[in-house]
Coordinates of C-alpha atoms in Angstrom, one line a residue:
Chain A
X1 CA 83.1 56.3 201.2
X2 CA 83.7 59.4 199.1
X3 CA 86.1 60.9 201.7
X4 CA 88.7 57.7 201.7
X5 CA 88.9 57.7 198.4
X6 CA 89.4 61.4 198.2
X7 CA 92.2 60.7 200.5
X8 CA 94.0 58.2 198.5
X9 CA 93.2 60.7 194.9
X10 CA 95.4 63.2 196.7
X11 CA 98.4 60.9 197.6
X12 CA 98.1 59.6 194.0
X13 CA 97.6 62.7 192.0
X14 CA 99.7 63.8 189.2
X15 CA 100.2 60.3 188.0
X16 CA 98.7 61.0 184.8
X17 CA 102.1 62.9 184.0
X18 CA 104.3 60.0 184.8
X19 CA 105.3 59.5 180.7
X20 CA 107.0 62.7 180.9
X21 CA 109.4 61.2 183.3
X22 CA 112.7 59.4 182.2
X23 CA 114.3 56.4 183.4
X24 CA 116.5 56.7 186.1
X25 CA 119.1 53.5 186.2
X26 CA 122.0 51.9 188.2
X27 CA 123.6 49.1 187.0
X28 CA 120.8 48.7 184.2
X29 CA 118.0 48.2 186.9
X30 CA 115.5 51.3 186.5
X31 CA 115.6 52.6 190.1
X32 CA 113.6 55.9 189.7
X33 CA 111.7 58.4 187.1
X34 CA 113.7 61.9 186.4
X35 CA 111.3 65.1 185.0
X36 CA 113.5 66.0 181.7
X37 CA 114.3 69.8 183.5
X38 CA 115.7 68.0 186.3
X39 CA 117.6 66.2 184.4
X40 CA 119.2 68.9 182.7
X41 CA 120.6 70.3 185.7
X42 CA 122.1 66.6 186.0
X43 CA 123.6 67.0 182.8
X44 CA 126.0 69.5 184.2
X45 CA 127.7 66.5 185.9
X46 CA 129.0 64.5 183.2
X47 CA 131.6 62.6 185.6
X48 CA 128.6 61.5 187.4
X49 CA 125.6 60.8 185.5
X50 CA 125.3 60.0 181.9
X51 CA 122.3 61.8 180.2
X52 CA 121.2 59.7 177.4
X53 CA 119.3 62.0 174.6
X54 CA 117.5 60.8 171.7
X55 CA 116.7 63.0 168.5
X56 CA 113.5 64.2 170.6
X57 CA 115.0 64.9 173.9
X58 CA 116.0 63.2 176.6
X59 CA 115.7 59.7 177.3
X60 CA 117.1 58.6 180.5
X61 CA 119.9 59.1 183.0
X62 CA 122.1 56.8 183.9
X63 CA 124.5 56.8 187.2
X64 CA 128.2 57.0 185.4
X65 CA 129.1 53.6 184.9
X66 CA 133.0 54.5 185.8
X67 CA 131.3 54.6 190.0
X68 CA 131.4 51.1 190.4
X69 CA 130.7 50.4 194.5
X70 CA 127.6 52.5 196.6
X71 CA 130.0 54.3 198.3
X72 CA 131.8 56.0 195.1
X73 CA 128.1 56.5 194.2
X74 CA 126.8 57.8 196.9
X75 CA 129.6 60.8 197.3
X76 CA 129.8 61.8 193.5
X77 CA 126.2 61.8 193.7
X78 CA 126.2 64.0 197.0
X79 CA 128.8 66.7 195.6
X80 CA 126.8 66.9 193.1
X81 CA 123.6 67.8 194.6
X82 CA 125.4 70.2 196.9
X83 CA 126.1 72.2 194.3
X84 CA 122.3 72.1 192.8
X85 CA 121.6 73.0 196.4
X86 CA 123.6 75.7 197.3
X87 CA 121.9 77.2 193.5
X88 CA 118.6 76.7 195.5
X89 CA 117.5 73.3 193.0
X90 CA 117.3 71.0 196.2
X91 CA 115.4 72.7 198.7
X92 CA 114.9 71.5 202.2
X93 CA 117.9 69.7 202.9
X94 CA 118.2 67.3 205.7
X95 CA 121.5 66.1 206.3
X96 CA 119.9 62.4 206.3
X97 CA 120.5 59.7 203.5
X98 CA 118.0 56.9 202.1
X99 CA 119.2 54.1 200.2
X100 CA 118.1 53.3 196.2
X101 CA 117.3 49.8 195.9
X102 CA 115.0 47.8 193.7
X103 CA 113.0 46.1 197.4
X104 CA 113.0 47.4 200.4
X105 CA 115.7 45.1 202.4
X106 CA 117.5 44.2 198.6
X107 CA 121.2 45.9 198.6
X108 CA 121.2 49.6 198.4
X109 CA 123.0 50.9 195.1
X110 CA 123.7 53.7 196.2
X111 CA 122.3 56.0 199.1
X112 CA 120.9 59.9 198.7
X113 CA 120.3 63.1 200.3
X114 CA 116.8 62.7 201.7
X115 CA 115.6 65.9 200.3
X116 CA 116.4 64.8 196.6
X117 CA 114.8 61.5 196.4
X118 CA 111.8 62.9 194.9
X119 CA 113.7 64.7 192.2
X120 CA 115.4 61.2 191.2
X121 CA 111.9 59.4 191.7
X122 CA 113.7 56.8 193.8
X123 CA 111.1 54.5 196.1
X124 CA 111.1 56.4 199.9
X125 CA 110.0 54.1 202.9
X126 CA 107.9 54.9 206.1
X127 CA 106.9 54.0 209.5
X128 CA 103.5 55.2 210.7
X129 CA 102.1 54.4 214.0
X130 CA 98.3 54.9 214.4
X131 CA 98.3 55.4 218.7
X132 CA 95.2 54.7 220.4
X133 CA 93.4 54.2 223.5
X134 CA 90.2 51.3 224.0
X135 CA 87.6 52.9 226.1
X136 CA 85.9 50.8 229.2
X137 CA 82.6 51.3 227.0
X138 CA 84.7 49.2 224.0
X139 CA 84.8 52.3 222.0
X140 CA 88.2 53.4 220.7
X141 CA 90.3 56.7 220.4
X142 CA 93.4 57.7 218.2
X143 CA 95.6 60.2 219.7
X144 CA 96.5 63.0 216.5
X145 CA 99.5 65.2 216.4
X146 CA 99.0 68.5 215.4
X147 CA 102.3 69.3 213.6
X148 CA 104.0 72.8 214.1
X149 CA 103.5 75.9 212.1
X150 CA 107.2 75.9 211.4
X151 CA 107.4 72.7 209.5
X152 CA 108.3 72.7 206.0
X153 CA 106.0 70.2 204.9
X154 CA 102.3 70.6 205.8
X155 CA 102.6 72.8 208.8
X156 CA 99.6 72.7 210.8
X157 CA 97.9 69.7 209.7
X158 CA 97.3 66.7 211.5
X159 CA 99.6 63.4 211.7
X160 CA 99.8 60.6 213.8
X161 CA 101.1 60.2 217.2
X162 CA 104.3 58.7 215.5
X163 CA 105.5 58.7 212.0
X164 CA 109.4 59.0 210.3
X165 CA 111.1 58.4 207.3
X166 CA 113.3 55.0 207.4
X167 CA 116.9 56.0 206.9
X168 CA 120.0 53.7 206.3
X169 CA 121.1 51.6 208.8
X170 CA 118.1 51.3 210.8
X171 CA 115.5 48.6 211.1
X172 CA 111.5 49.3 211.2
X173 CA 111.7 48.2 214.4
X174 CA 114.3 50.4 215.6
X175 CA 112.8 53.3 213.7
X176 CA 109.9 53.5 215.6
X177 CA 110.9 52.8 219.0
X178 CA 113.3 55.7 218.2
X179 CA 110.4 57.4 217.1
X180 CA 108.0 57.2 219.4
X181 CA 110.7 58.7 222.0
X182 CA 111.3 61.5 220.1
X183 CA 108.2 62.6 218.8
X184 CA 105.6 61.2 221.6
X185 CA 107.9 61.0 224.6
X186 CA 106.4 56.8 224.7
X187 CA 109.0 55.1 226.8
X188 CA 111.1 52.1 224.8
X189 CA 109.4 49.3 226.8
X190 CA 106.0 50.8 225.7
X191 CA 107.2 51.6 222.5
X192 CA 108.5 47.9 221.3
X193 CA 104.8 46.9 222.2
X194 CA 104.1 48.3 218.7
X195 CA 102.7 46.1 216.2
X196 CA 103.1 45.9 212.4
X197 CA 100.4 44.9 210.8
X198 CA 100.8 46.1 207.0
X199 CA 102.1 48.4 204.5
X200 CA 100.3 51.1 202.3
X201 CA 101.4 52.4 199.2
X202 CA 101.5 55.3 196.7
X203 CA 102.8 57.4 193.8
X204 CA 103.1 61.7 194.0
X205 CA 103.7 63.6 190.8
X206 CA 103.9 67.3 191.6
X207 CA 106.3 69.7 189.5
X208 CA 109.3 68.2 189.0
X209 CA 109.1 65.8 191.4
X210 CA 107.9 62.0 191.7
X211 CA 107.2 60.3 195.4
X212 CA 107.2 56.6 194.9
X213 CA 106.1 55.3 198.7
X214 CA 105.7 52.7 200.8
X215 CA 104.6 53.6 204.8
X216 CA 104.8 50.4 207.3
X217 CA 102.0 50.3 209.3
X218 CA 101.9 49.9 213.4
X219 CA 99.4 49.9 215.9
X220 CA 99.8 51.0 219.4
X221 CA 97.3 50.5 222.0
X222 CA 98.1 52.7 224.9
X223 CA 97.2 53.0 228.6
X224 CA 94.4 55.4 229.4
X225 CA 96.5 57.3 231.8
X226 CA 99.4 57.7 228.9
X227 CA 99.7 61.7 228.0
X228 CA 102.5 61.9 225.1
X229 CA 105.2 64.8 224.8
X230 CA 106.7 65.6 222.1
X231 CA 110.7 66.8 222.1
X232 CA 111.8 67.3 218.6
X233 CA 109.2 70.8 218.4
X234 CA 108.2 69.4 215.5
X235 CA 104.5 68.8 216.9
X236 CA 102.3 71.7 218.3
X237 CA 99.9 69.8 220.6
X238 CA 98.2 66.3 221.2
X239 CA 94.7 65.2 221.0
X240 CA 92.7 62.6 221.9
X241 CA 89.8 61.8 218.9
X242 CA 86.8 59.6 219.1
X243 CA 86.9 57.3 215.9
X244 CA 83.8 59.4 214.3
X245 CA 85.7 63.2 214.5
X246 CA 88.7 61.2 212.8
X247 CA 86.7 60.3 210.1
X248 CA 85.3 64.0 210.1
X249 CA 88.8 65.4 210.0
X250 CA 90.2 63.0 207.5
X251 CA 90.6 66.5 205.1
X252 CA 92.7 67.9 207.6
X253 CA 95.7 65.0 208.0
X254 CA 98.8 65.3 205.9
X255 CA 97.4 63.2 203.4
X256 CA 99.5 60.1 203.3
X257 CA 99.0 60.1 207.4
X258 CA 94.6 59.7 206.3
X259 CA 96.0 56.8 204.2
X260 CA 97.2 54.9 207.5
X261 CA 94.4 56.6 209.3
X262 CA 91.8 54.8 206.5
X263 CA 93.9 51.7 206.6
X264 CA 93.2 51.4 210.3
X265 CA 89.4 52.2 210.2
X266 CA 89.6 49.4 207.9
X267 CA 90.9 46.8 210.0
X268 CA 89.5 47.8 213.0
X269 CA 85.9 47.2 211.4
X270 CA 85.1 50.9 211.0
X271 CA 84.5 50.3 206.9
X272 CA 82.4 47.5 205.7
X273 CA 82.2 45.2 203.3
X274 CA 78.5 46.6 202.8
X275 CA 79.9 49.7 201.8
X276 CA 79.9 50.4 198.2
X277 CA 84.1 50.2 197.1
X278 CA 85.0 48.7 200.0
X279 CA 87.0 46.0 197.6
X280 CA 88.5 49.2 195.7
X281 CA 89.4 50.8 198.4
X282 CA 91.1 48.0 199.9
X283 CA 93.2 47.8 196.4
X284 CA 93.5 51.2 196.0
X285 CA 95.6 51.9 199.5
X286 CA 98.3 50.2 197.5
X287 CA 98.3 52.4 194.6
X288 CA 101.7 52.6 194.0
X289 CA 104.6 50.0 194.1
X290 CA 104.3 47.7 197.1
X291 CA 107.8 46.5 196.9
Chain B
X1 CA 108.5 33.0 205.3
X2 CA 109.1 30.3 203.0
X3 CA 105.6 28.7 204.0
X4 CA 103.9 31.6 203.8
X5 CA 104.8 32.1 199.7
X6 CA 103.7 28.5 199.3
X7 CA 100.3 29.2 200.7
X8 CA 99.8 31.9 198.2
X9 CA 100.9 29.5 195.6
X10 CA 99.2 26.8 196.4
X11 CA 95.9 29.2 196.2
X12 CA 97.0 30.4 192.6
X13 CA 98.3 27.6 191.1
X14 CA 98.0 26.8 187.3
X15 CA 97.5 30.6 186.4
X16 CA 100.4 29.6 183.2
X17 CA 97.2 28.1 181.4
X18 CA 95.1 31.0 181.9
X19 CA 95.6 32.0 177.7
X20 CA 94.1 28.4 177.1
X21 CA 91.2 29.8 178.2
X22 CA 88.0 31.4 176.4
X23 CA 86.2 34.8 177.5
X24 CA 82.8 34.4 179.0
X25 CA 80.5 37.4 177.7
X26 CA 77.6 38.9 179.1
X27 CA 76.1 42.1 177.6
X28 CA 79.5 42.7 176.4
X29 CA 81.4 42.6 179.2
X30 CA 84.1 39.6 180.4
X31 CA 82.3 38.0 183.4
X32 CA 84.5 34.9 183.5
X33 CA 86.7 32.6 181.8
X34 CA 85.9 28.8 179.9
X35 CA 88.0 26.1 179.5
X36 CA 87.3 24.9 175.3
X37 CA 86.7 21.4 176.3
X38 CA 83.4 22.7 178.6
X39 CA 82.7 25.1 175.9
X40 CA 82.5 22.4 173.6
X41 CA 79.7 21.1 176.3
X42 CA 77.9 24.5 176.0
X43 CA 77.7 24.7 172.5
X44 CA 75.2 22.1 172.4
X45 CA 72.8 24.6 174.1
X46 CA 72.7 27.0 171.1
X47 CA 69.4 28.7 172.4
X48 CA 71.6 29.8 175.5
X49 CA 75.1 30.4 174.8
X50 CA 76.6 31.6 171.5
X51 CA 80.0 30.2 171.2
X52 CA 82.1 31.8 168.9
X53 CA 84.6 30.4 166.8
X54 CA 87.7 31.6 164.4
X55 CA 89.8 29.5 162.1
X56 CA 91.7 28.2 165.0
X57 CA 89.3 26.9 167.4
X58 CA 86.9 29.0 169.9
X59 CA 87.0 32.3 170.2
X60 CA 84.7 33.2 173.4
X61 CA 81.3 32.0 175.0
X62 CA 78.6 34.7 174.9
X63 CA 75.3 34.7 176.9
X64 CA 72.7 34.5 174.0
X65 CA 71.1 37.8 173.6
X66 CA 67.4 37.1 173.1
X67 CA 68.1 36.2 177.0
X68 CA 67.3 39.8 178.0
X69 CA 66.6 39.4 181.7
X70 CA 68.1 38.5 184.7
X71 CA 65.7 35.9 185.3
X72 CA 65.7 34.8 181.9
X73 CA 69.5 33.8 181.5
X74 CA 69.5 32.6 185.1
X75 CA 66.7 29.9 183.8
X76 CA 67.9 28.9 180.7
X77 CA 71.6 28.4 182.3
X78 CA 70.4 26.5 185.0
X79 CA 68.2 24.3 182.8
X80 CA 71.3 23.3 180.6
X81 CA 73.3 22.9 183.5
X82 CA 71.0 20.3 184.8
X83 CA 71.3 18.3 181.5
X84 CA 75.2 18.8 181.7
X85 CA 74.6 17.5 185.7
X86 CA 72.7 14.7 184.5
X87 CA 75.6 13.6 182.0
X88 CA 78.3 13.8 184.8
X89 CA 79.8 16.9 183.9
X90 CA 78.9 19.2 186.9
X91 CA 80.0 17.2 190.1
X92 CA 78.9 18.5 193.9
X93 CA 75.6 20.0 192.5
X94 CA 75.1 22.3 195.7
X95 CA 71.4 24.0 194.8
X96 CA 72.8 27.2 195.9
X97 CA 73.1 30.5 193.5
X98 CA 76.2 32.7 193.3
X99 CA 75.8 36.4 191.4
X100 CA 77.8 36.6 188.1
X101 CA 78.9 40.3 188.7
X102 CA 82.0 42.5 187.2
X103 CA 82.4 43.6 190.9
X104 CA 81.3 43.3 194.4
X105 CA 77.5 44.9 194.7
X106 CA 77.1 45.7 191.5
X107 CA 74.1 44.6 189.7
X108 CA 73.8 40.8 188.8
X109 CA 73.7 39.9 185.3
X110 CA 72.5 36.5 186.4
X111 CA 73.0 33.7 189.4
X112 CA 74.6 30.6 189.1
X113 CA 74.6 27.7 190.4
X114 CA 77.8 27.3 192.5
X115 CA 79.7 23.7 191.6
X116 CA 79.2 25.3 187.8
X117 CA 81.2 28.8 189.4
X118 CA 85.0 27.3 188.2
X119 CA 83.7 26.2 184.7
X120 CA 82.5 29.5 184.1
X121 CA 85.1 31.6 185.9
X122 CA 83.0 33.5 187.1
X123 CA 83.9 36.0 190.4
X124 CA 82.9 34.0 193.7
X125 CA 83.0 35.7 197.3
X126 CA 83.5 34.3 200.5
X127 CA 83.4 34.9 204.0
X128 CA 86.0 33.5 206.1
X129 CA 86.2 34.3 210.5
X130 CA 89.4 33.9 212.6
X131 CA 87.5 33.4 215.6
X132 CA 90.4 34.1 218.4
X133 CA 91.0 34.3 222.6
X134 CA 93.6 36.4 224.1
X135 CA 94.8 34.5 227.3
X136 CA 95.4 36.4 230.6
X137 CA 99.9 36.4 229.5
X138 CA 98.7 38.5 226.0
X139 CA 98.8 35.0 224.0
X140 CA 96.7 34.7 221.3
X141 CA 95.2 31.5 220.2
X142 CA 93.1 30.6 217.5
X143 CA 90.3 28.6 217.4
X144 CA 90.8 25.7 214.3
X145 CA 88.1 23.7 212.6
X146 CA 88.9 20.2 211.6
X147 CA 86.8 19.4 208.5
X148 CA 84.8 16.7 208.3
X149 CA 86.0 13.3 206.4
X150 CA 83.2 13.1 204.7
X151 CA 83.3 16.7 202.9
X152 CA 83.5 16.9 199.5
X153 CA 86.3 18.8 199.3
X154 CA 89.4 18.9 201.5
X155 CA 88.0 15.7 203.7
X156 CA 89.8 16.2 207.1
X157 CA 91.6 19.7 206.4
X158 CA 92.2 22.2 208.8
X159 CA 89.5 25.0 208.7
X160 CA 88.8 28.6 210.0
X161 CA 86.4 28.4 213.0
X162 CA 83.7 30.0 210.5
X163 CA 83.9 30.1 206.8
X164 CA 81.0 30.1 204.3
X165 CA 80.5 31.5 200.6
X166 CA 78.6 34.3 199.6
X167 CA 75.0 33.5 198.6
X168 CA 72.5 35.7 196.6
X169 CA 70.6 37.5 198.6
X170 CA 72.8 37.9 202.0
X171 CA 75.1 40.6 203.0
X172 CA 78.3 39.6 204.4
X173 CA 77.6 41.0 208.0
X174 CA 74.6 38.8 207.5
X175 CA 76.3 36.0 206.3
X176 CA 78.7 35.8 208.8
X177 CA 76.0 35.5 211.7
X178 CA 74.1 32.9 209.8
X179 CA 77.2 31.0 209.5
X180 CA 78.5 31.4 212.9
X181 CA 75.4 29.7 214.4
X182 CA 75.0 26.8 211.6
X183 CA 78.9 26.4 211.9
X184 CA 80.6 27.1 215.4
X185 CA 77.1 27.5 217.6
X186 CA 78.2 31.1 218.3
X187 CA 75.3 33.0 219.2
X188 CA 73.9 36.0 217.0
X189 CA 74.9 38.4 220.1
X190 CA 78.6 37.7 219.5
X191 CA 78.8 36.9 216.2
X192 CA 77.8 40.6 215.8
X193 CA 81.1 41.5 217.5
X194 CA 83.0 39.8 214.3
X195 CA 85.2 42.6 213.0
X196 CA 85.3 43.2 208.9
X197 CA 89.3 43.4 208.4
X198 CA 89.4 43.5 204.8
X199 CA 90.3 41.1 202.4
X200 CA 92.5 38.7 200.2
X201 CA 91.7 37.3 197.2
X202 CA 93.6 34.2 194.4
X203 CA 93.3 32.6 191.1
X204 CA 93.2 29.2 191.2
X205 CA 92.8 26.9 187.8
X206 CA 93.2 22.7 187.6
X207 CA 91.6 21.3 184.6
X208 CA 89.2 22.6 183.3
X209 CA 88.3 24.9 186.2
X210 CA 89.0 28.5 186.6
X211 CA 88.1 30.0 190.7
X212 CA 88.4 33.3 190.9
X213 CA 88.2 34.0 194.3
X214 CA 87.6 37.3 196.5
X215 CA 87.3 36.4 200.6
X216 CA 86.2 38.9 203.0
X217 CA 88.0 38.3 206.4
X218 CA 87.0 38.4 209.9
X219 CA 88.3 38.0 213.4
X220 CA 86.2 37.5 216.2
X221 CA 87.8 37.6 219.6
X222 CA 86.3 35.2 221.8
X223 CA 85.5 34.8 225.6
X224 CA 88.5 32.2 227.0
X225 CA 85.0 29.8 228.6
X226 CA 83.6 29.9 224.7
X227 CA 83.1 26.5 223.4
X228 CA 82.6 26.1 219.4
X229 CA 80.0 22.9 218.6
X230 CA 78.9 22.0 214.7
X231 CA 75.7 21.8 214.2
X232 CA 75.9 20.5 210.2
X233 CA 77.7 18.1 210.9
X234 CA 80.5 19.5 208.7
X235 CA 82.9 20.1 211.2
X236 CA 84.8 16.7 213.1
X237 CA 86.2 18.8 215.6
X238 CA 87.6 22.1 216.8
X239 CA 90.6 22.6 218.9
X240 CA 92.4 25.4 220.3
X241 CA 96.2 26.4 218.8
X242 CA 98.8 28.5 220.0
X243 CA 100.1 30.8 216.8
X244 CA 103.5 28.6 216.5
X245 CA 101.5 25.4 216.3
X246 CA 99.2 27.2 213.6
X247 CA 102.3 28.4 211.4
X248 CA 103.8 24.8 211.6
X249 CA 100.4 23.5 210.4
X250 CA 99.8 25.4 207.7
X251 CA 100.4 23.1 205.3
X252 CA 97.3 21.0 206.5
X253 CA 95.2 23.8 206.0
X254 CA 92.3 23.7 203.3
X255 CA 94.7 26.3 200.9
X256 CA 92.2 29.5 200.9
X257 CA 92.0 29.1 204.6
X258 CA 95.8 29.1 204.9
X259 CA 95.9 32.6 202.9
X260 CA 93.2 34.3 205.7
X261 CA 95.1 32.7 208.6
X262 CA 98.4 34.5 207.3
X263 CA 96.6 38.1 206.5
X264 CA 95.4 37.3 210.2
X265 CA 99.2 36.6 211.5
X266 CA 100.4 40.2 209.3
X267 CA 98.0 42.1 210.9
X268 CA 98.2 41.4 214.4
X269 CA 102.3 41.7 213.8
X270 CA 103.7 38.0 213.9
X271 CA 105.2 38.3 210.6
X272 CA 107.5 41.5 210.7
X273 CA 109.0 44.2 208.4
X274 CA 112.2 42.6 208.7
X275 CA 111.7 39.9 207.7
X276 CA 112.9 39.4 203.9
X277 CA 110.2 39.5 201.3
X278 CA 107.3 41.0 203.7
X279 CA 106.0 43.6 201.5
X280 CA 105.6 41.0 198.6
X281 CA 103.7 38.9 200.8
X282 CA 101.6 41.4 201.6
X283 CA 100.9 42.2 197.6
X284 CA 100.0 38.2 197.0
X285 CA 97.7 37.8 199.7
X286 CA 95.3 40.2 196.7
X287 CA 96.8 37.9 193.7
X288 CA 93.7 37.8 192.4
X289 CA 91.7 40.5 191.1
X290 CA 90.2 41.9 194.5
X291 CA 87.5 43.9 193.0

């Protein structure tokens, strides 16, 4: 059991730092945690957030109460992270926006530059599809993605056949059929045959930056004779892996994929109620905010 | 998914009166939780349980601590329970022994008689088996128990196909065999097939009773020529439901049973990410502490 939990310790580490973050709040709702130097650089926007400092520092930052809809929010918001950008504060941009909200599906307050999100410690949201193929013998396979050395994030480890960040104005649904055509080359009719069956959950603190997740899970059984392609280049190569070299490789996933990847081993029967944890561990996949 | 959050409520009902209730002690530790009027019953076993009082009325129930043993306190408990059974205050005396444990497999501090479980608070565990066919269109139907009128509890509710408590002395994999046979006539060759799928858990408390319940959940996909019989004589009979017949009869469910059969609809995607409140559904189904 010690390698699951190891798994879920790395998606959740850091959060014994989360009391140095502040507040981050729209319309008085706290929608994210700011790390005080961030918000300093914030401070230089005074049209657009209000910094609120006590006599020992900082103590939270507010979105200027003069931006009154989402969409005077969102574009004050964005000039003012192009700026932090261009001064090399926001690396990796994207050119792709999630919304802030309270619940995923509640109205958005505003939405943001992907790449920022963990610098306002806003919640992010996920679809991950675990792929896999049911031998005649019964036994069952998932297929991995191996992403490319040239992505920013975790180049080179392994991922799942299918797995994207859930942008505005798109459903889960949507998301992964779009997905699974882009990064697996798995036909739409195929592709809807995808089927949710849970959410995991957690919390990031690295540096500056706080990554409050939720990832929808989906399950795709696929033919035997199915080969994906990928056609984004954002995956090097494919492979098919028996359920015990998955378990073996856990260490080698981008680690909130081996959160999906443990959440499937558990409902597919591959963990145990005989196993010692196996109640934590169940808990402990939704380690952060489930909401 | 309206009925679905009235499932989950319906399991943890009454949890505003959980401050009128006392800690139960052993070694220290809080192993359950005692309604004052059955800690008034206790106190007149002062060889057995130390109740503790302040100005204001009872403070918490304490195992006795010249009961060193495992065996000793599991004696002496069960010997006062009797009196109390004797007196009318323990109905549905079941001569079966639950573990009083912080957590699932850890090391019991004593067993207790079952019916006495809700007066104490104590943790209880339960296994509970979707048992399933997949028709030749991809339909799923589940297989439904109708309980027997003359059960104790829940006379002539709607049932899993399989669903027993957790004994001392049994492992769930165990457990689930033993329960098959007794309950459904499924034979130990494919009860083995049951697949572990994790969990839900609920805190339930009316009167003076406090459940606190963790159930381990199962499916078992059966052939489409299976046919379940009872053998002890707790079942009146079992029919076969298409998933939109189950949903609508929800309601009729026995209440924990209704919580499995929706983890069972999440997780084989009939309740979807779009619809509103999904991921707080998903948090409920563990309302209890699932540990």
């Amino acid at each position: 059991m010690e390698q699951y939990f190891r798994c879920v310790e790395e998606c959740n580490r850091g959060r014994e730092r989360s009391s140095e973050f502040l507040r981050f709040l729209v319309e008085g709702h706290t929608v994210g945690y700011i790390h005080p130097r961030f918000a300093a650089l914030l401070e230089k926007f005074p049209q657009v957030f209000t910094v609120a400092t006590t006599s020992t520092g900082y103590a939270s930052v507010e979105i200027h109460e003069r931006l009154e809809t989402p969409e005077q929010r969102t574009t004050a918001v964005d000039d003012a992270l192009r700026v932090l950008r261009r001064d090399g504060f926001v690396p990796g941009w994207r050119d792709e926006h999630y919304p802030v909200v309270l619940q995923f599906g509640s109205p958005a307050f505003f939405s943001l530059e992907r790449a920022a999100v963990p610098f306002f410690g806003t919640k992010a949201y996920g679809v991950h599809m675990n792929g896999y193929v049911t031998n005649y013998d019964g036994s069952k396979q998932l297929w991995v993605a191996k992403r490319s050395k040239s992505k920013q994030t975790y180049p080179g480890y392994l991922d799942h056949l299918v797995a994207g960040g859930q942008p505005v104005g798109l459903s889960c649904s949507e998301n992964i059929v779009k997905e699974c055509e882009e990064e697996a080359g798995i036909p739409k009719q195929l592709a809807e045959k995808a089927i949710p069956v849970g959410a995991v959950s957690y919390e990031t603190i690295y540096g500056e930056q706080c990554k409050r997740n939720v990832l929808f899970c989906y399950d795709l059984e696929l033919p035997l004779d199915f080969e994906p392609s990928n056609k984004d280049g954002e995956v090097e190569c494919f492979r098919l892996d028996s359920i015990p070299n998955v378990v073996q490789s856990l260490g080698n996933y981008k680690p909130n994929c081996a959160l999906v990847v443990v959440d499937f081993l558990f409902r597919h029967g591959y963990i145990r109620p005989e196993q010692q944890g196996y109640l934590n561990l169940v808990q402990k996949l939704k380690s952060g905010e489930c909401l």
